[in-house]
Amino acid sequence: MKILPAACLVVLVLALAGCQTAGVGPDQATTFFNEVAYRSSPGGHPVSLAARTTEAYRQAKLRRWESDLVLHLGGAAVPDLRAHGRRVMGDLAALAGLGLTETDDAEAANFVILFEDRQQFLAGVAERASCYAHIRARGGVLHHVEIHVGLRNEGLLKHCLSHEILHGFGLVHTNALPSAVNYAYWVDLPTRWDRLAVRTLYDRRLTVDMDRIEGLAIAHDILTETMDDD
């Protein structure tokens, strides 16, 4: 296989992103929201039509924060990555309408990011990852996130950090549109679609006890209103 220069790869990814998002309207944006917020695409793979007919699929609920965030950045002193983490956290917290403060005390924080001199972590029974998020929630309400970032993966770190922070805000994997949680796109910052999904997820018209069908109807209305503003 011929290896393209990095500059060519960047141009190719941007071109593909433009092709996939040209003419995207509220219907497609709602499909994206369904995947990232209702966890309908585990691991970034589509759910079968048969699975979509089950009561469990219908009854899926949202997960989000209902309290302000207290951030702790720990581990290695990596000023550039810490600044990136603060930027992404600040942008997403503002979109979500959540307060954000920072503390030096990890025990006092509910959103912890640790930078470690590691290549990989064992993130599951047999899954290795460059970074991962450990997320705790009760009844659809997030209450603690701890992100681990392995620093031996140069070139991937900002993407990896943004990816895990989005998980920490309640979004999962997708293959619907360009996104920092779409494995087809290696972007350093959350995309327009990620930002819209966060705004929608934290809109007070949605609640964590709504089932998928009720919630998606409201999400479609929200996206119809907000897409032109982003």
CSV table of N, CA and C in Angstrom, one decimal, residues 9-19:
chain,number,residue,atom,x,y,z
A,9,LEU,N,-2.9,13.5,3.4
A,9,LEU,CA,-3.9,12.8,4.2
A,9,LEU,C,-4.8,13.9,4.8
A,10,VAL,N,-4.3,15.0,5.3
A,10,VAL,CA,-5.1,16.0,5.9
A,10,VAL,C,-6.1,16.6,4.8
A,11,VAL,N,-5.6,16.8,3.6
A,11,VAL,CA,-6.5,17.3,2.5
A,11,VAL,C,-7.6,16.3,2.2
A,12,LEU,N,-7.2,15.0,2.2
A,12,LEU,CA,-8.2,14.0,1.9
A,12,LEU,C,-9.3,13.9,3.0
A,13,VAL,N,-8.9,13.9,4.2
A,13,VAL,CA,-9.8,13.9,5.3
A,13,VAL,C,-10.8,15.1,5.3
A,14,LEU,N,-10.2,16.3,5.0
A,14,LEU,CA,-11.1,17.5,4.9
A,14,LEU,C,-12.0,17.4,3.7
A,15,ALA,N,-11.6,16.8,2.6
A,15,ALA,CA,-12.4,16.7,1.5
A,15,ALA,C,-13.6,15.7,1.8
A,16,LEU,N,-13.2,14.6,2.4
A,16,LEU,CA,-14.3,13.6,2.7
A,16,LEU,C,-15.3,14.2,3.7
A,17,ALA,N,-14.8,15.0,4.7
A,17,ALA,CA,-15.7,15.6,5.6
A,17,ALA,C,-16.7,16.5,4.9
A,18,GLY,N,-16.2,17.3,3.9
A,18,GLY,CA,-17.0,18.2,3.2
A,18,GLY,C,-18.1,17.4,2.4
A,19,CYS,N,-17.7,16.3,1.8
A,19,CYS,CA,-18.6,15.5,1.0
A,19,CYS,C,-19.7,14.9,1.9
